[in-house]
DNA sequence: CGAGGAATTGAGTAGGTTCAAGGCCGGTGG
DNA sequence: CCACCGGCCTTGAACCTACTCAATTCCTCG
């Protein structure tokens, strides 16, 4: 029952939700399954019958190259819906592994389609959430395409902290960081060796504290400066009023949803 | 009236559309505007009141860095909807320029919301299209993060040809390529100089012909090999049957849409 | 016909990789 | 409880891919 709260937190940041809507979303997240750290949740090429919501822990999407190297695409934190697209996609074009022991709640394709079809505001919130993911991916392209190692590392550390703040997992500048240096390298297109050197430098410069799998940003302003970010990044604000009105109107047009919308 | 045909072509690849639906989509693309080559259509930070569909020409999304360098994120070709997200977004996080003289059709936010709200199959097709964009962005991250210059260039050339094939702009391995080497560099995170050397090599190896702004892939198999791509890339197939059924069902639940859905 | 950007080529440089080795830490089994 | 083991972290040194700087030629457009 608590697993859905991160998703609710995320979505209601984007679009205010009624009690009913909140309940529906939490209702999605009841079918939880535990995974060990380092477990493969979904493999490239798989055809999923259900999507899922990460309800605890951390995971990553990644692609393996033929020579065995890999590129991590995004990290999933609690409340991340993966894969919203599953009800359209034929086969996954990437894999998903847990980083630490995690829980995730499976959601039947039909339940998602019904929810999206009958609840415009939820649908909009999910859209928005997908847009944020896309925005983060664009930021990643910019980082990997045009920035040096120092900037990339600074950017990723900031992103990780901000995302956890956005769902209320932390208030300060400090988060658990279960990622290894090889994983950071796979994310940023760098080698573990070089990640290490950059982090050493950051520590010497008093920019971060990082030990025992725990990260603290000591000088956010300089980190953002190094990362080349400005604080508009991530669109973390909610939907503007006119958007909300548009979807409210659609909502009122809706026929009453079937009593049980999950079993289509 | 003809401007909408590329969008129709793209969407009906994804989800079969009725005559009515086709007409609605074409109806979106009537309000066309011409732009010169190299014109800025939308600037980072802008708050759009309308989205648009590129109906002719070519454009690119990009971000400028503080030092003046830039990263091109994606190219827009006819039929590309940009920005579908506009009805949610507050401010653009990137700019859009034309590459060559282009036409684009403005689409009011309300028209998009109505269309998506009342026509589940169109909505699904737009979702799918957004997913393809996301898939391409993931591919870009992999390319820029993990592949060398040769692979990146091969990958981009393949992508450009395939996308134009997917909307029926070309049948063979040959396309007009209005991109300059600096633009290719900005796309792939490389310098113009290095792009040039890679292209020279490709020409010497008989992999491509490239002159007079016209590209021909002479040896696709080897290019794909170099790029590290396999042909499942891009999910260019249509929606699987079960997905279509899901959305057909939603479609039948719909109340009859208002006579004129564009003026809300 | 002149101007400005693009394409091309060469030479020197640098940021990040590769290879290698030692120390640390957490988990596992005896 | 301790010893072992594997993966991570750390550091050094050599190397390489792609960058930088620079000069020349080519195109295209006005």
Coordinates of C-alpha atoms (C1' of nucleotides) in Angstrom, one line a residue:
Chain A
X1 CA 0.0 0.0 0.0
X2 CA 2.9 2.4 0.6
X3 CA 4.7 1.5 -2.6
X4 CA 2.5 3.9 -4.7
X5 CA 3.2 6.9 -2.7
X6 CA 6.3 8.0 -4.6
X7 CA 4.4 7.8 -7.9
X8 CA 1.6 9.8 -6.3
X9 CA 4.1 12.3 -5.0
X10 CA 5.7 12.7 -8.4
X11 CA 2.5 13.0 -10.4
X12 CA 0.8 15.4 -8.0
X13 CA 3.8 17.7 -8.4
X14 CA 2.8 17.9 -12.0
X15 CA -0.9 18.1 -11.9
X16 CA -3.1 18.3 -8.8
X17 CA -5.0 15.1 -8.3
X18 CA -8.2 14.3 -6.5
X19 CA -8.5 11.8 -3.8
X20 CA -10.1 9.4 -6.2
X21 CA -7.3 9.8 -8.7
X22 CA -4.7 9.3 -5.9
X23 CA -6.4 6.1 -4.9
X24 CA -6.5 4.8 -8.4
X25 CA -2.8 5.4 -8.8
X26 CA -1.9 3.8 -5.5
X27 CA -4.2 0.9 -6.6
X28 CA -1.8 0.4 -9.5
X29 CA 1.1 -0.3 -7.2
X30 CA -0.2 -3.2 -5.1
X31 CA 1.3 -6.1 -7.0
X32 CA 4.8 -5.8 -5.7
X33 CA 7.8 -8.0 -6.3
X34 CA 11.2 -8.0 -4.7
X35 CA 14.5 -8.1 -6.6
X36 CA 18.0 -8.5 -5.4
X37 CA 20.7 -6.0 -6.3
X38 CA 22.1 -6.5 -9.7
X39 CA 19.1 -8.5 -11.0
X40 CA 18.0 -8.1 -14.5
X41 CA 14.3 -7.1 -14.5
X42 CA 13.8 -6.8 -18.2
X43 CA 16.1 -7.9 -21.0
X44 CA 16.5 -6.2 -24.3
X45 CA 14.3 -7.9 -26.9
X46 CA 11.7 -8.9 -24.3
X47 CA 8.0 -8.3 -25.0
X48 CA 6.4 -7.2 -21.8
X49 CA 2.8 -7.9 -20.9
X50 CA 2.9 -5.4 -18.1
X51 CA 4.6 -2.2 -17.2
X52 CA 5.9 -1.6 -13.7
X53 CA 6.5 1.1 -11.2
X54 CA 9.7 1.1 -9.1
X55 CA 8.5 1.4 -5.6
X56 CA 11.7 1.0 -3.7
X57 CA 15.4 0.9 -4.5
X58 CA 17.1 1.9 -7.7
X59 CA 17.5 0.5 -11.2
X60 CA 18.9 1.5 -14.5
X61 CA 18.1 1.2 -18.2
X62 CA 21.1 0.3 -20.3
X63 CA 22.2 -1.0 -23.7
X64 CA 24.9 -3.5 -24.1
X65 CA 27.3 -3.1 -27.1
X66 CA 28.6 -6.1 -29.0
X67 CA 32.0 -5.8 -27.5
X68 CA 30.6 -6.0 -24.0
X69 CA 30.8 -2.4 -23.0
X70 CA 27.6 -0.8 -22.0
X71 CA 25.8 2.6 -21.9
X72 CA 23.5 3.3 -19.0
X73 CA 20.6 5.4 -20.3
X74 CA 18.7 6.5 -17.2
X75 CA 18.3 5.6 -13.6
X76 CA 15.0 4.7 -12.1
X77 CA 14.2 5.9 -8.7
X78 CA 11.0 5.2 -6.7
X79 CA 7.9 6.5 -8.4
X80 CA 9.4 6.0 -11.9
X81 CA 7.1 4.4 -14.3
X82 CA 8.7 1.9 -16.4
X83 CA 7.7 1.2 -18.9
X84 CA 4.7 3.5 -19.6
X85 CA 5.4 2.8 -23.2
X86 CA 5.0 -0.9 -22.7
X87 CA 1.5 -1.0 -23.8
X88 CA 2.5 0.1 -27.2
X89 CA 6.0 -1.3 -27.6
X90 CA 6.7 -4.6 -29.3
X91 CA 10.0 -5.4 -27.9
X92 CA 12.3 -3.6 -25.5
X93 CA 15.3 -1.9 -27.1
X94 CA 17.2 -1.8 -23.8
X95 CA 17.5 -3.8 -20.6
X96 CA 16.8 -2.9 -17.0
X97 CA 18.8 -4.0 -14.0
X98 CA 18.4 -3.2 -10.4
X99 CA 21.3 -1.3 -8.8
X100 CA 20.4 -2.2 -5.2
X101 CA 17.8 -4.5 -3.8
X102 CA 14.5 -3.1 -5.0
X103 CA 10.8 -3.6 -5.2
X104 CA 8.6 -3.0 -8.2
X105 CA 4.9 -3.2 -8.8
X106 CA 3.7 -4.8 -12.0
X107 CA 0.9 -3.0 -13.8
X108 CA -1.2 -4.8 -16.4
X109 CA -1.2 -3.1 -19.8
X110 CA -5.0 -2.9 -19.8
X111 CA -5.0 -1.1 -16.4
X112 CA -2.7 1.6 -17.9
X113 CA -4.8 2.0 -21.0
X114 CA -8.0 2.2 -19.0
X115 CA -6.5 4.7 -16.6
X116 CA -5.1 6.9 -19.4
X117 CA -8.3 6.6 -21.4
X118 CA -10.7 7.5 -18.6
X119 CA -8.7 10.0 -16.5
X120 CA -7.4 12.9 -18.5
X121 CA -5.6 14.5 -15.6
X122 CA -3.7 11.3 -14.8
X123 CA -3.0 10.9 -18.4
X124 CA -1.6 14.4 -18.6
X125 CA 0.5 13.8 -15.5
X126 CA 2.0 10.7 -17.1
X127 CA 2.6 12.6 -20.3
X128 CA 4.4 15.2 -18.3
X129 CA 6.5 12.7 -16.5
X130 CA 7.5 11.2 -19.9
X131 CA 8.4 14.6 -21.0
X132 CA 10.7 15.1 -18.0
X133 CA 12.4 11.9 -18.9
X134 CA 12.9 13.1 -22.4
X135 CA 14.3 16.4 -21.1
X136 CA 16.8 14.5 -19.0
X137 CA 17.8 12.4 -21.9
X138 CA 18.4 15.6 -23.9
X139 CA 20.5 16.9 -21.1
X140 CA 22.5 13.7 -21.2
X141 CA 23.1 14.0 -24.9
X142 CA 24.4 17.5 -24.4
X143 CA 26.6 16.4 -21.5
X144 CA 28.1 13.4 -23.3
X145 CA 28.3 15.1 -26.6
X146 CA 29.8 18.5 -25.6
X147 CA 31.1 18.5 -22.1
X148 CA 34.4 17.3 -20.6
X149 CA 34.6 14.7 -17.9
X150 CA 34.5 17.2 -15.0
X151 CA 31.3 18.8 -16.3
X152 CA 29.7 15.4 -16.9
X153 CA 30.3 14.1 -13.4
X154 CA 29.1 17.3 -11.8
X155 CA 26.0 17.3 -13.9
X156 CA 25.1 13.7 -13.0
X157 CA 25.7 14.2 -9.3
X158 CA 23.4 17.3 -9.4
X159 CA 20.7 15.4 -11.3
X160 CA 20.7 12.5 -8.9
X161 CA 20.3 14.8 -5.9
X162 CA 17.6 16.9 -7.6
X163 CA 15.5 14.0 -8.7
X164 CA 15.4 12.6 -5.2
X165 CA 14.5 16.0 -3.8
X166 CA 11.7 16.3 -6.3
X167 CA 9.9 13.2 -4.9
X168 CA 10.7 14.1 -1.4
X169 CA 13.2 11.4 -0.6
X170 CA 15.7 14.0 0.7
X171 CA 15.5 17.6 1.6
X172 CA 19.2 18.5 1.7
X173 CA 22.1 18.1 -0.6
X174 CA 22.9 14.6 0.6
X175 CA 21.7 11.3 -0.8
X176 CA 22.7 7.6 -0.6
X177 CA 24.6 6.9 -3.8
X178 CA 24.7 3.2 -4.5
X179 CA 26.5 3.7 -7.8
X180 CA 29.9 2.3 -8.4
X181 CA 32.5 4.2 -10.4
X182 CA 32.2 1.7 -13.3
X183 CA 28.5 2.4 -13.3
X184 CA 29.1 6.2 -13.3
X185 CA 31.5 5.7 -16.2
X186 CA 28.9 3.6 -18.1
X187 CA 26.4 6.5 -17.6
X188 CA 28.7 9.3 -18.8
X189 CA 30.7 7.6 -21.5
X190 CA 33.9 7.6 -19.4
X191 CA 36.2 4.9 -18.0
X192 CA 36.1 4.0 -14.3
X193 CA 39.7 5.1 -14.0
X194 CA 38.9 8.6 -15.2
X195 CA 35.7 8.8 -13.1
X196 CA 38.0 8.1 -10.2
X197 CA 40.4 10.9 -11.0
X198 CA 37.6 13.4 -11.4
X199 CA 36.0 12.5 -8.1
X200 CA 39.4 12.7 -6.4
X201 CA 39.8 16.2 -7.8
X202 CA 36.3 17.1 -6.6
X203 CA 37.1 15.9 -3.1
X204 CA 40.4 17.8 -3.0
X205 CA 38.5 20.9 -4.2
X206 CA 35.9 20.5 -1.4
X207 CA 33.0 20.2 -3.9
X208 CA 31.7 16.9 -2.7
X209 CA 31.9 14.4 0.1
X210 CA 31.5 10.8 -1.1
X211 CA 32.1 7.8 1.0
X212 CA 30.3 4.8 2.3
X213 CA 28.0 5.0 -0.6
X214 CA 26.8 8.3 0.5
X215 CA 27.1 11.6 -1.4
X216 CA 27.0 15.1 -0.2
X217 CA 27.2 18.1 -2.4
X218 CA 29.3 20.6 -0.5
X219 CA 29.3 23.5 -3.0
X220 CA 26.3 23.3 -5.3
X221 CA 26.8 26.6 -6.9
X222 CA 30.2 25.7 -8.1
X223 CA 29.1 22.2 -9.2
X224 CA 26.3 23.7 -11.3
X225 CA 28.8 26.1 -12.7
X226 CA 31.1 23.3 -13.6
X227 CA 28.2 21.2 -15.0
X228 CA 27.0 24.1 -17.1
X229 CA 23.5 23.8 -15.7
X230 CA 21.1 26.5 -14.8
X231 CA 18.2 25.9 -12.3
X232 CA 15.5 25.9 -14.9
X233 CA 16.8 22.4 -15.8
X234 CA 14.3 19.6 -15.3
X235 CA 11.1 21.6 -15.5
X236 CA 10.4 20.4 -12.1
X237 CA 7.6 22.8 -11.5
X238 CA 3.9 21.8 -12.0
X239 CA 1.7 22.3 -14.9
X240 CA 0.7 25.8 -15.7
X241 CA -2.9 26.8 -15.0
X242 CA -4.2 26.8 -18.5
X243 CA -3.0 23.2 -19.0
X244 CA -4.8 22.2 -15.9
X245 CA -8.0 23.9 -17.2
X246 CA -7.8 22.1 -20.5
X247 CA -7.6 18.7 -18.8
X248 CA -10.2 19.5 -16.3
X249 CA -12.6 20.2 -19.2
X250 CA -11.8 16.9 -20.8
X251 CA -12.3 15.2 -17.4
X252 CA -15.8 16.5 -17.1
X253 CA -16.7 15.1 -20.5
X254 CA -15.7 11.7 -19.5
X255 CA -18.4 9.1 -19.2
X256 CA -18.5 7.5 -15.7
X257 CA -15.7 4.9 -15.7
X258 CA -16.6 1.3 -15.3
X259 CA -16.8 0.2 -11.7
X260 CA -13.6 -1.8 -11.9
X261 CA -11.3 -0.3 -14.4
X262 CA -8.5 -2.8 -14.0
X263 CA -9.9 -6.0 -15.4
X264 CA -11.0 -5.0 -18.9
Chain B
X1 CA -3.8 20.8 -47.9
X2 CA -0.8 18.5 -48.9
X3 CA 1.3 19.5 -45.9
X4 CA -0.4 17.1 -43.6
X5 CA 0.3 14.0 -45.7
X6 CA 3.6 13.3 -44.2
X7 CA 2.2 13.3 -40.7
X8 CA -0.6 11.1 -41.9
X9 CA 1.9 8.7 -43.5
X10 CA 3.9 8.5 -40.3
X11 CA 1.0 8.0 -38.0
X12 CA -0.8 5.5 -40.1
X13 CA 2.4 3.4 -40.2
X14 CA 1.9 3.2 -36.5
X15 CA -1.8 2.7 -36.1
X16 CA -4.3 2.2 -39.0
X17 CA -6.5 5.3 -39.2
X18 CA -10.0 5.8 -40.5
X19 CA -10.8 8.3 -43.2
X20 CA -12.3 10.6 -40.6
X21 CA -9.2 10.4 -38.5
X22 CA -7.0 11.1 -41.5
X23 CA -9.1 14.1 -42.3
X24 CA -8.8 15.4 -38.8
X25 CA -5.0 15.1 -38.9
X26 CA -4.7 16.8 -42.2
X27 CA -7.0 19.5 -40.9
X28 CA -4.4 20.3 -38.3
X29 CA -1.8 21.2 -40.9
X30 CA -3.6 23.9 -42.8
X31 CA -2.1 26.9 -41.1
X32 CA 1.3 26.9 -42.8
X33 CA 4.1 29.3 -42.6
X34 CA 7.3 29.6 -44.6
X35 CA 10.7 29.9 -43.1
X36 CA 14.1 30.6 -44.7
X37 CA 17.0 28.3 -44.3
X38 CA 18.8 29.0 -41.0
X39 CA 15.9 30.7 -39.4
X40 CA 15.2 30.3 -35.7
X41 CA 11.7 28.9 -35.3
X42 CA 11.6 28.6 -31.6
X43 CA 14.1 29.9 -29.1
X44 CA 15.1 28.3 -25.8
X45 CA 13.0 29.8 -23.0
X46 CA 10.1 30.6 -25.3
X47 CA 6.6 29.7 -24.1
X48 CA 4.7 28.5 -27.1
X49 CA 1.0 28.9 -27.5
X50 CA 0.9 26.4 -30.3
X51 CA 2.7 23.4 -31.4
X52 CA 3.6 22.8 -35.1
X53 CA 4.1 20.1 -37.6
X54 CA 7.0 20.4 -40.1
X55 CA 5.4 20.0 -43.5
X56 CA 8.3 20.6 -45.7
X57 CA 12.1 21.1 -45.4
X58 CA 14.2 20.2 -42.4
X59 CA 15.0 21.6 -39.0
X60 CA 16.9 20.7 -35.9
X61 CA 16.5 21.0 -32.2
X62 CA 19.6 22.1 -30.4
X63 CA 21.0 23.6 -27.2
X64 CA 23.6 26.3 -27.1
X65 CA 26.4 26.1 -24.5
X66 CA 27.7 29.1 -22.7
X67 CA 30.9 29.1 -24.6
X68 CA 29.0 29.2 -27.9
X69 CA 29.4 25.6 -28.9
X70 CA 26.2 23.7 -29.5
X71 CA 24.7 20.3 -29.4
X72 CA 22.1 19.3 -32.0
X73 CA 19.6 17.0 -30.4
X74 CA 17.4 15.8 -33.2
X75 CA 16.5 16.6 -36.7
X76 CA 12.9 17.3 -37.8
X77 CA 11.8 16.0 -41.1
X78 CA 8.3 16.4 -42.7
X79 CA 5.6 14.9 -40.6
X80 CA 7.5 15.5 -37.3
X81 CA 5.3 17.0 -34.7
X82 CA 7.0 19.6 -32.7
X83 CA 6.3 20.1 -30.1
X84 CA 3.6 17.7 -29.1
X85 CA 4.6 18.5 -25.6
X86 CA 3.9 22.1 -26.0
X87 CA 0.5 21.9 -24.5
X88 CA 2.1 20.9 -21.2
X89 CA 5.4 22.6 -21.2
X90 CA 6.1 25.9 -19.6
X91 CA 9.2 27.0 -21.5
X92 CA 11.3 25.4 -24.2
X93 CA 14.5 23.9 -23.0
X94 CA 16.1 24.0 -26.4
X95 CA 15.8 26.0 -29.6
X96 CA 14.7 24.9 -33.1
X97 CA 16.3 26.2 -36.3
X98 CA 15.5 25.4 -39.9
X99 CA 18.3 23.7 -41.9
X100 CA 16.9 24.6 -45.3
X101 CA 13.9 26.6 -46.4
X102 CA 10.9 25.0 -44.7
X103 CA 7.2 25.1 -44.1
X104 CA 5.5 24.4 -40.9
X105 CA 1.9 24.3 -39.8
X106 CA 1.0 25.8 -36.5
X107 CA -1.4 23.9 -34.4
X108 CA -3.3 25.4 -31.4
X109 CA -2.8 23.8 -28.1
X110 CA -6.5 23.3 -27.7
X111 CA -6.8 21.5 -31.0
X112 CA -4.1 19.0 -29.9
X113 CA -5.7 18.4 -26.5
X114 CA -9.1 17.9 -28.1
X115 CA -7.8 15.5 -30.6
X116 CA -5.9 13.5 -28.1
X117 CA -8.8 13.6 -25.7
X118 CA -11.4 12.4 -28.2
X119 CA -9.6 10.1 -30.5
X120 CA -7.8 7.4 -28.7
X121 CA -6.2 5.9 -31.8
X122 CA -4.8 9.2 -32.9
X123 CA -3.6 9.7 -29.3
X124 CA -1.9 6.3 -29.4
X125 CA -0.3 7.0 -32.7
X126 CA 1.1 10.3 -31.3
X127 CA 2.3 8.5 -28.2
X128 CA 4.0 6.0 -30.4
X129 CA 5.6 8.7 -32.4
X130 CA 6.9 10.3 -29.2
X131 CA 8.3 6.9 -28.2
X132 CA 10.2 6.6 -31.4
X133 CA 11.7 9.9 -30.8
X134 CA 12.7 8.8 -27.4
X135 CA 14.2 5.6 -28.9
X136 CA 16.3 7.7 -31.3
X137 CA 17.5 9.8 -28.4
X138 CA 18.6 6.7 -26.5
X139 CA 20.4 5.5 -29.6
X140 CA 22.1 8.9 -29.7
X141 CA 23.2 8.6 -26.1
X142 CA 24.7 5.2 -26.9
X143 CA 26.4 6.5 -30.0
X144 CA 27.9 9.6 -28.4
X145 CA 28.7 7.9 -25.1
X146 CA 30.3 4.8 -26.3
X147 CA 31.2 4.8 -30.0
X148 CA 34.1 6.2 -31.8
X149 CA 33.8 8.8 -34.6
X150 CA 33.5 6.3 -37.4
X151 CA 30.6 4.5 -35.8
X152 CA 28.8 7.7 -34.9
X153 CA 29.0 9.0 -38.4
X154 CA 27.9 5.7 -39.9
X155 CA 25.0 5.6 -37.5
X156 CA 23.8 9.1 -38.2
X157 CA 23.9 8.6 -42.0
X158 CA 21.9 5.4 -41.6
X159 CA 19.3 7.0 -39.4
X160 CA 18.7 9.9 -41.7
X161 CA 18.1 7.6 -44.7
X162 CA 15.9 5.2 -42.7
X163 CA 13.7 8.0 -41.4
X164 CA 13.1 9.4 -44.8
X165 CA 12.3 5.9 -46.0
X166 CA 9.8 5.4 -43.2
X167 CA 7.7 8.3 -44.3
X168 CA 8.0 7.5 -48.0
X169 CA 10.2 10.4 -49.0
X170 CA 12.7 8.0 -50.6
X171 CA 12.7 4.4 -51.6
X172 CA 16.4 3.7 -52.1
X173 CA 19.6 4.4 -50.2
X174 CA 19.9 7.9 -51.4
X175 CA 18.7 11.2 -49.9
X176 CA 19.3 14.9 -50.1
X177 CA 21.6 15.7 -47.2
X178 CA 21.5 19.5 -46.6
X179 CA 23.7 19.2 -43.5
X180 CA 27.1 20.8 -43.3
X181 CA 30.0 19.1 -41.7
X182 CA 29.9 21.5 -38.8
X183 CA 26.2 20.5 -38.3
X184 CA 27.1 16.9 -38.4
X185 CA 29.8 17.6 -35.8
X186 CA 27.4 19.4 -33.6
X187 CA 25.1 16.4 -33.8
X188 CA 27.6 13.8 -32.9
X189 CA 29.9 15.6 -30.5
X190 CA 32.8 15.9 -32.9
X191 CA 34.6 18.7 -34.6
X192 CA 34.0 19.6 -38.3
X193 CA 37.6 18.7 -39.0
X194 CA 37.2 15.2 -37.7
X195 CA 33.9 14.7 -39.4
X196 CA 35.6 15.6 -42.6
X197 CA 38.4 13.0 -42.1
X198 CA 35.9 10.3 -41.3
X199 CA 33.8 11.1 -44.4
X200 CA 37.0 11.1 -46.6
X201 CA 37.7 7.7 -45.2
X202 CA 34.2 6.5 -45.9
X203 CA 34.5 7.7 -49.5
X204 CA 37.9 6.0 -50.0
X205 CA 36.4 2.8 -48.6
X206 CA 33.5 3.0 -51.0
X207 CA 30.9 3.2 -48.3
X208 CA 29.2 6.3 -49.3
X209 CA 28.9 8.8 -52.0
X210 CA 28.4 12.4 -50.8
X211 CA 28.5 15.4 -53.0
X212 CA 26.4 18.3 -54.0
X213 CA 24.3 17.9 -50.8
X214 CA 23.3 14.5 -51.8
X215 CA 24.1 11.3 -49.9
X216 CA 24.1 7.7 -51.2
X217 CA 24.8 4.8 -49.0
X218 CA 26.8 2.4 -51.2
X219 CA 27.3 -0.4 -48.7
X220 CA 24.6 -0.4 -46.1
X221 CA 25.6 -3.7 -44.5
X222 CA 29.1 -2.5 -43.7
X223 CA 27.8 0.8 -42.6
X224 CA 25.4 -0.8 -40.1
X225 CA 28.3 -3.1 -39.0
X226 CA 30.4 0.0 -38.4
X227 CA 27.6 1.8 -36.7
X228 CA 26.9 -1.2 -34.5
X229 CA 23.2 -1.1 -35.4
X230 CA 20.9 -4.0 -36.1
X231 CA 17.8 -3.7 -38.1
X232 CA 15.4 -3.8 -35.2
X233 CA 16.5 -0.3 -34.5
X234 CA 13.8 2.3 -34.6
X235 CA 10.8 0.1 -34.1
X236 CA 9.6 1.3 -37.4
X237 CA 6.9 -1.4 -37.5
X238 CA 3.3 -0.7 -36.7
X239 CA 1.4 -1.3 -33.5
X240 CA 0.8 -5.0 -32.6
X241 CA -2.8 -6.2 -32.8
X242 CA -3.5 -6.3 -29.1
X243 CA -2.6 -2.6 -28.8
X244 CA -4.9 -1.7 -31.7
X245 CA -7.7 -3.6 -30.0
X246 CA -7.2 -1.8 -26.8
X247 CA -7.5 1.5 -28.4
X248 CA -10.4 0.5 -30.6
X249 CA -12.3 -0.3 -27.5
X250 CA -11.6 3.1 -26.0
X251 CA -12.6 4.6 -29.2
X252 CA -16.0 3.1 -29.1
X253 CA -16.6 4.4 -25.6
X254 CA -16.0 7.9 -26.7
X255 CA -18.9 10.3 -26.7
X256 CA -19.5 11.9 -30.1
X257 CA -17.0 14.7 -30.3
X258 CA -18.2 18.3 -30.6
X259 CA -19.0 19.4 -34.1
X260 CA -16.0 21.7 -34.2
X261 CA -13.2 20.5 -32.0
X262 CA -10.7 23.2 -32.6
X263 CA -12.3 26.3 -31.1
X264 CA -12.6 25.3 -27.4
Chain C
dC1 C1' 33.5 39.6 -59.0
dG2 C1' 34.1 39.7 -54.1
dA3 C1' 33.0 37.8 -49.6
dG4 C1' 32.0 34.4 -46.2
dG5 C1' 31.3 30.0 -44.9
dA6 C1' 32.3 25.1 -46.0
dA7 C1' 35.6 21.6 -47.3
dT8 C1' 40.1 19.9 -47.1
dT9 C1' 44.7 18.9 -45.4
dG10 C1' 48.8 19.1 -42.2
dA11 C1' 51.2 19.4 -37.7
dG12 C1' 51.2 19.6 -33.0
dT13 C1' 48.5 18.9 -28.6
dA14 C1' 45.6 17.1 -24.9
dG15 C1' 41.9 14.9 -22.6
dG16 C1' 40.8 10.5 -21.7
dT17 C1' 42.0 5.5 -22.5
dT18 C1' 44.5 1.4 -21.7
dC19 C1' 47.3 -1.5 -19.2
dA20 C1' 49.0 -2.7 -14.8
dA21 C1' 49.5 -3.4 -10.0
dG22 C1' 48.4 -2.9 -5.1
dG23 C1' 45.1 -1.9 -1.4
dC24 C1' 40.5 -1.9 0.4
dC25 C1' 36.0 -3.7 1.6
dG26 C1' 32.1 -6.7 2.0
dG27 C1' 30.4 -11.2 1.6
dT28 C1' 30.9 -16.2 2.0
dG29 C1' 32.4 -20.6 3.7
dG30 C1' 34.9 -23.3 6.7
Chain D
dC1 C1' 36.0 -16.0 14.1
dC2 C1' 38.9 -15.9 10.5
dA3 C1' 40.6 -16.6 5.8
dC4 C1' 39.6 -16.2 1.3
dC5 C1' 37.8 -14.2 -2.8
dG6 C1' 36.0 -11.0 -6.1
dG7 C1' 35.0 -6.6 -7.3
dC8 C1' 35.8 -1.9 -6.4
dC9 C1' 38.9 1.9 -5.5
dT10 C1' 43.2 4.0 -6.3
dT11 C1' 47.5 5.4 -8.6
dG12 C1' 51.1 5.5 -12.2
dA13 C1' 52.8 5.5 -17.0
dA14 C1' 52.3 5.0 -21.9
dC15 C1' 49.4 5.6 -25.6
dC16 C1' 45.8 7.2 -28.9
dT17 C1' 41.7 9.3 -30.6
dA18 C1' 40.1 13.3 -31.5
dC19 C1' 41.0 18.4 -30.8
dT20 C1' 43.2 22.7 -31.9
dC21 C1' 45.3 25.8 -34.8
dA22 C1' 46.4 27.2 -39.3
dA23 C1' 46.5 27.6 -44.2
dT24 C1' 44.5 26.7 -48.8
dT25 C1' 40.9 25.8 -51.9
dC26 C1' 36.2 25.4 -53.2
dC27 C1' 31.2 26.9 -53.4
dT28 C1' 27.5 29.7 -53.2
dC29 C1' 25.3 33.7 -52.9
dG30 C1' 24.7 38.5 -53.3

